[in-house]
XYZ file of C-alpha atoms in Angstrom:
354
model
C -0.314 19.877 -1.765
C -1.812 20.932 -5.113
C -4.865 18.938 -6.170
C -5.993 18.675 -9.769
C -9.575 19.475 -10.723
C -9.576 16.194 -12.659
C -9.787 13.799 -9.735
C -8.903 10.474 -11.345
C -7.167 10.402 -14.724
C -7.249 6.956 -16.295
C -4.620 4.283 -15.769
C -3.767 4.491 -19.469
C -3.090 8.219 -19.104
C -0.768 7.522 -16.177
C 0.943 4.733 -18.132
C 1.590 7.170 -20.972
C 3.064 9.644 -18.484
C 5.463 6.952 -17.223
C 6.496 6.025 -20.784
C 7.208 9.684 -21.533
C 9.170 10.050 -18.279
C 11.293 6.968 -19.034
C 12.066 8.391 -22.470
C 13.142 11.731 -21.001
C 15.349 10.124 -18.335
C 16.987 7.792 -20.854
C 17.676 10.646 -23.255
C 19.238 12.721 -20.475
C 21.295 9.745 -19.273
C 23.086 9.513 -22.627
C 24.976 12.742 -22.030
C 24.985 12.731 -18.206
C 26.121 9.231 -17.286
C 28.634 10.421 -14.666
C 25.943 12.582 -13.083
C 23.538 9.685 -12.616
C 26.271 7.317 -11.433
C 26.824 9.680 -8.517
C 23.172 9.886 -7.451
C 22.098 8.124 -4.271
C 18.568 6.897 -3.578
C 17.213 10.204 -2.256
C 18.763 12.296 -5.017
C 17.475 9.945 -7.703
C 13.956 10.319 -6.310
C 14.329 14.068 -6.859
C 15.498 13.480 -10.444
C 12.548 11.216 -11.215
C 10.108 13.656 -9.598
C 11.535 16.514 -11.662
C 11.206 14.475 -14.872
C 7.627 13.508 -13.994
C 6.758 17.133 -13.285
C 8.090 18.261 -16.653
C 6.414 15.423 -18.539
C 3.111 16.108 -16.753
C 2.787 19.565 -18.318
C -0.381 19.860 -20.427
C -1.685 16.548 -19.064
C -4.297 15.818 -16.355
C -1.358 15.361 -13.935
C 0.056 18.863 -14.295
C 0.507 20.490 -10.901
C -0.176 17.295 -8.936
C 3.252 15.609 -8.767
C 4.481 15.510 -5.168
C 7.702 14.061 -3.738
C 6.866 12.443 -0.384
C 9.961 10.277 0.077
C 11.295 9.402 3.486
C 9.135 7.209 5.654
C 6.232 7.065 3.164
C 5.452 4.555 0.415
C 5.502 5.243 -2.495
C 8.120 7.982 -2.990
C 6.098 10.112 -5.413
C 2.335 10.702 -5.589
C 0.405 11.962 -8.616
C -3.146 13.245 -8.369
C -3.552 11.625 -4.926
C -4.351 8.348 -6.706
C -1.241 7.121 -8.544
C 2.212 6.588 -7.138
C 5.823 6.009 -8.195
C 8.341 4.065 -6.118
C 11.969 4.743 -7.107
C 14.651 2.066 -6.819
C 18.153 1.752 -8.263
C 21.358 -0.219 -8.409
C 24.890 0.867 -9.319
C 25.412 -2.487 -11.046
C 24.736 -3.326 -14.690
C 21.541 -5.324 -14.091
C 17.858 -4.780 -13.372
C 17.526 -6.427 -9.964
C 17.350 -5.064 -6.425
C 15.567 -5.395 -3.091
C 12.290 -3.533 -2.832
C 9.896 -2.413 -0.133
C 8.323 -4.364 2.719
C 5.407 -6.642 1.902
C 3.614 -5.136 4.922
C 3.299 -1.724 3.218
C 2.601 -0.289 6.667
C 3.710 3.181 5.528
C 1.631 3.173 2.321
C -0.342 6.282 1.395
C -3.880 4.923 1.629
C -5.106 7.264 -1.122
C -2.789 5.676 -3.675
C -4.392 2.821 -5.597
C -1.960 2.128 -8.452
C 1.828 2.224 -8.193
C 4.541 2.082 -10.827
C 8.173 1.254 -10.089
C 10.806 3.428 -11.751
C 14.167 1.672 -11.705
C 17.487 3.377 -12.341
C 20.251 1.080 -13.609
C 23.195 3.286 -12.718
C 25.916 0.942 -13.945
C 27.170 1.520 -17.504
C 25.216 2.069 -19.590
C 22.873 4.093 -17.354
C 19.227 3.396 -18.172
C 15.756 3.762 -16.708
C 12.700 1.539 -16.878
C 9.210 1.801 -15.335
C 6.582 -0.915 -14.901
C 3.484 -1.483 -12.780
C 4.796 -2.315 -9.304
C 3.269 -5.784 -9.026
C 4.641 -6.864 -12.426
C 8.310 -6.702 -11.395
C 8.309 -8.400 -7.970
C 9.944 -11.803 -8.371
C 10.248 -13.134 -4.814
C 10.797 -12.327 -1.144
C 14.005 -11.510 0.737
C 14.360 -10.815 4.446
C 16.381 -7.804 5.572
C 14.064 -7.261 8.541
C 10.453 -7.920 7.697
C 10.029 -9.719 4.368
C 10.717 -7.453 1.415
C 10.040 -7.906 -2.265
C 12.767 -8.831 -4.748
C 12.711 -6.629 -7.838
C 13.403 -7.881 -11.356
C 12.521 -5.364 -14.040
C 12.854 -8.008 -16.763
C 10.304 -10.513 -15.445
C 8.117 -12.199 -18.008
C 4.365 -12.685 -17.775
C 3.375 -15.214 -15.115
C 6.745 -15.025 -13.310
C 5.918 -12.745 -10.374
C 5.843 -13.909 -6.757
C 2.076 -13.419 -6.866
C 1.796 -15.850 -9.775
C 3.902 -18.357 -7.836
C 1.802 -18.045 -4.668
C -1.525 -17.827 -6.480
C -2.420 -14.670 -4.542
C -2.935 -11.373 -6.447
C -0.919 -8.370 -5.279
C -3.963 -6.249 -4.435
C -5.367 -9.108 -2.352
C -2.107 -9.694 -0.476
C -1.448 -6.037 0.340
C -4.909 -5.618 1.873
C -4.582 -8.608 4.218
C -4.275 -8.035 7.966
C -1.328 -10.446 8.021
C 0.333 -10.681 4.574
C 3.299 -12.531 6.083
C 1.174 -15.649 6.667
C 0.576 -16.690 3.021
C 4.149 -15.736 2.134
C 5.591 -17.900 4.906
C 3.285 -20.779 3.932
C 4.519 -20.593 0.343
C 8.202 -20.530 1.302
C 7.786 -23.294 3.877
C 6.556 -25.503 1.053
C 9.848 -24.828 -0.763
C 12.097 -25.770 2.167
C 14.642 -28.553 1.829
C 15.428 -30.977 4.697
C 17.294 -29.158 7.468
C 16.151 -25.699 6.355
C 13.817 -23.344 8.232
C 12.375 -19.851 7.970
C 13.910 -18.060 10.928
C 11.760 -14.978 10.238
C 8.366 -16.605 9.718
C 5.650 -16.136 12.307
C 7.989 -14.083 14.532
C 6.026 -11.974 16.981
C 7.797 -10.290 19.839
C 4.920 -10.638 22.316
C 4.670 -14.379 21.707
C 8.368 -15.161 21.840
C 9.245 -18.574 23.215
C 12.594 -19.019 24.951
C 14.786 -20.849 22.399
C 16.207 -24.270 23.336
C 19.701 -23.318 22.117
C 21.873 -20.211 22.098
C 24.301 -18.871 19.523
C 26.860 -16.104 19.249
C 26.117 -12.850 17.441
C 29.043 -13.560 15.118
C 27.250 -16.683 13.867
C 24.217 -14.735 12.603
C 23.630 -13.969 8.936
C 23.732 -10.313 7.811
C 19.926 -10.391 7.482
C 19.524 -11.622 11.070
C 21.932 -8.960 12.355
C 19.884 -6.287 10.572
C 16.687 -7.677 12.089
C 17.912 -7.681 15.697
C 19.693 -4.338 15.379
C 16.503 -2.658 14.189
C 14.537 -4.361 16.970
C 17.056 -2.936 19.426
C 16.668 0.623 18.197
C 12.866 0.421 18.038
C 12.136 -1.361 21.339
C 14.933 0.050 23.481
C 15.416 3.758 22.637
C 17.748 4.111 25.645
C 20.388 2.474 23.442
C 21.120 6.032 22.291
C 21.702 7.071 25.909
C 24.882 8.592 27.292
C 25.345 6.009 30.083
C 27.683 3.458 28.522
C 27.325 1.043 31.455
C 23.526 0.762 31.475
C 22.090 1.659 28.097
C 22.554 -1.812 26.594
C 21.471 -3.854 29.614
C 17.788 -4.359 28.765
C 18.566 -5.063 25.121
C 21.303 -7.562 26.011
C 18.951 -9.365 28.392
C 16.166 -9.448 25.785
C 18.567 -10.689 23.124
C 19.756 -13.543 25.344
C 16.509 -14.618 27.009
C 14.023 -14.021 24.166
C 16.184 -14.716 21.142
C 18.905 -17.066 22.391
C 21.669 -14.771 21.126
C 24.815 -13.788 23.006
C 26.595 -10.624 21.911
C 29.773 -9.904 23.881
C 30.389 -6.584 22.152
C 27.046 -4.838 21.767
C 28.641 -1.401 21.759
C 30.181 -1.981 18.313
C 26.789 -3.066 17.004
C 25.335 0.378 17.658
C 27.987 3.012 18.231
C 31.295 2.013 16.650
C 32.550 4.250 13.873
C 33.288 7.631 15.410
C 31.555 10.603 13.780
C 29.614 10.864 10.535
C 27.830 13.473 8.426
C 24.116 12.964 7.709
C 22.389 14.587 4.744
C 18.654 15.216 5.237
C 15.966 17.227 3.527
C 16.270 19.731 6.373
C 20.005 20.207 6.027
C 23.360 18.557 6.686
C 24.236 17.462 10.224
C 27.991 17.271 10.553
C 30.091 15.047 12.807
C 27.273 13.372 14.723
C 27.842 10.037 16.527
C 27.828 7.007 14.217
C 24.770 5.627 16.034
C 22.670 8.265 14.244
C 24.229 7.269 10.950
C 22.960 3.748 11.565
C 19.512 5.115 12.350
C 19.616 6.924 9.009
C 20.600 3.633 7.350
C 17.807 1.656 9.021
C 15.150 4.401 9.135
C 12.657 2.645 6.860
C 12.974 -0.577 8.839
C 12.608 1.246 12.148
C 9.396 2.862 10.913
C 8.062 -0.523 9.783
C 8.820 -2.001 13.200
C 7.173 0.835 15.101
C 4.019 0.713 12.981
C 3.641 -3.062 12.962
C 4.482 -3.884 16.588
C 1.561 -4.544 18.926
C 0.778 -1.512 21.105
C 0.942 -3.619 24.289
C 4.467 -4.675 23.368
C 5.602 -1.082 22.889
C 4.068 -0.117 26.233
C 6.009 -2.906 27.922
C 9.387 -2.192 26.367
C 9.058 1.593 26.371
C 7.766 1.406 29.955
C 4.948 3.826 29.160
C 1.293 3.635 30.140
C 0.133 4.930 26.766
C 1.581 5.239 23.273
C 1.052 8.353 21.155
C -0.884 8.071 17.933
C 2.279 9.159 16.118
C 4.546 6.314 17.233
C 7.577 7.563 15.332
C 7.424 10.977 16.984
C 6.937 9.285 20.382
C 10.039 7.164 19.758
C 12.065 10.227 18.729
C 11.156 11.923 22.013
C 12.153 8.880 24.081
C 15.453 8.522 22.245
C 16.237 12.231 22.587
C 15.482 12.213 26.316
C 17.727 9.171 26.774
C 20.566 10.627 24.706
C 20.641 14.214 25.897
C 22.566 15.379 28.962
C 20.741 18.721 29.076
C 17.453 20.173 27.891
C 19.246 21.961 25.065
C 20.978 18.790 23.906
C 17.705 16.829 24.053
C 16.124 19.387 21.735
C 19.074 19.188 19.339
C 18.906 15.387 19.191
C 15.130 15.465 18.802
C 15.488 17.831 15.831
C 18.171 15.597 14.321
C 15.948 12.522 14.579
C 12.994 14.367 13.090
C 15.210 15.471 10.206
C 16.417 11.904 9.599
C 12.840 10.654 9.373
C 11.666 13.817 7.606
C 8.850 14.517 10.090
């Protein structure tokens, strides 16, 4: 990484860089609308990083722009102090789902973050704002995640509603607690927060059971990610045994019955996965799902109590790099030979860009 001699340019200087970058992206979008409409999240991060790099020339940020996307928040770092998170939608509006409120993968050197949003529906446009100024609420796709609205007015953020500043919330040991308290106060009769205060090591056996088909899409995402993270043998080659521990956990700890777990993880045949380390062609669909859920899997691994991981992974100790430890366990479970284990391990490392 290249480090500038000017250690900490001012916030105003970084704000001016973002304004200049927005202007460049919007000018380019006028004649390249089809190009931007075809960009996915990863590719758009590269576009924004390239624009930032060009706009940073002859400024204190020249030579310091670094793309660190993957399992790290934010996607782009400037001068080891400022950051840019890139989000987009292919619709003609300025709203989307953002990052986890836990920020467990945050670069601890980054103090101020801007959000660059690509509206990739006609007309294509770009807008950047300080991160905390465009977070309107909380959605749950696994752990609670921020809702993005790039057109929020002053006093309309989720932090204004809760009465807790962003910088205070993100530094809490348990940021979910004040969020759940706020949303519990908004509940109507008969409603509940199924995600609030959930902690796998303190799970109480539910008084009722329900079928997997009755779950909401958010709940299905939650339990699927839990399955991948806590039971890496799900990627195993033994079709009769690899789902047994997960199925038992799902029924006894969560009160959920899934009569067709295989489709949850492995249906779909073969897929191609594009990573920073190359394209992996015709791999089992289970790895495509891992690619889809990779950010959520990382959040789960980093936020789960170490004792819980030891229990479910059946290991005496957990490596400091939990993600790498998980990749090794999954590769060992999935491979039928030493060579295949190495291939799967390399695939997983490529997916998570580690």
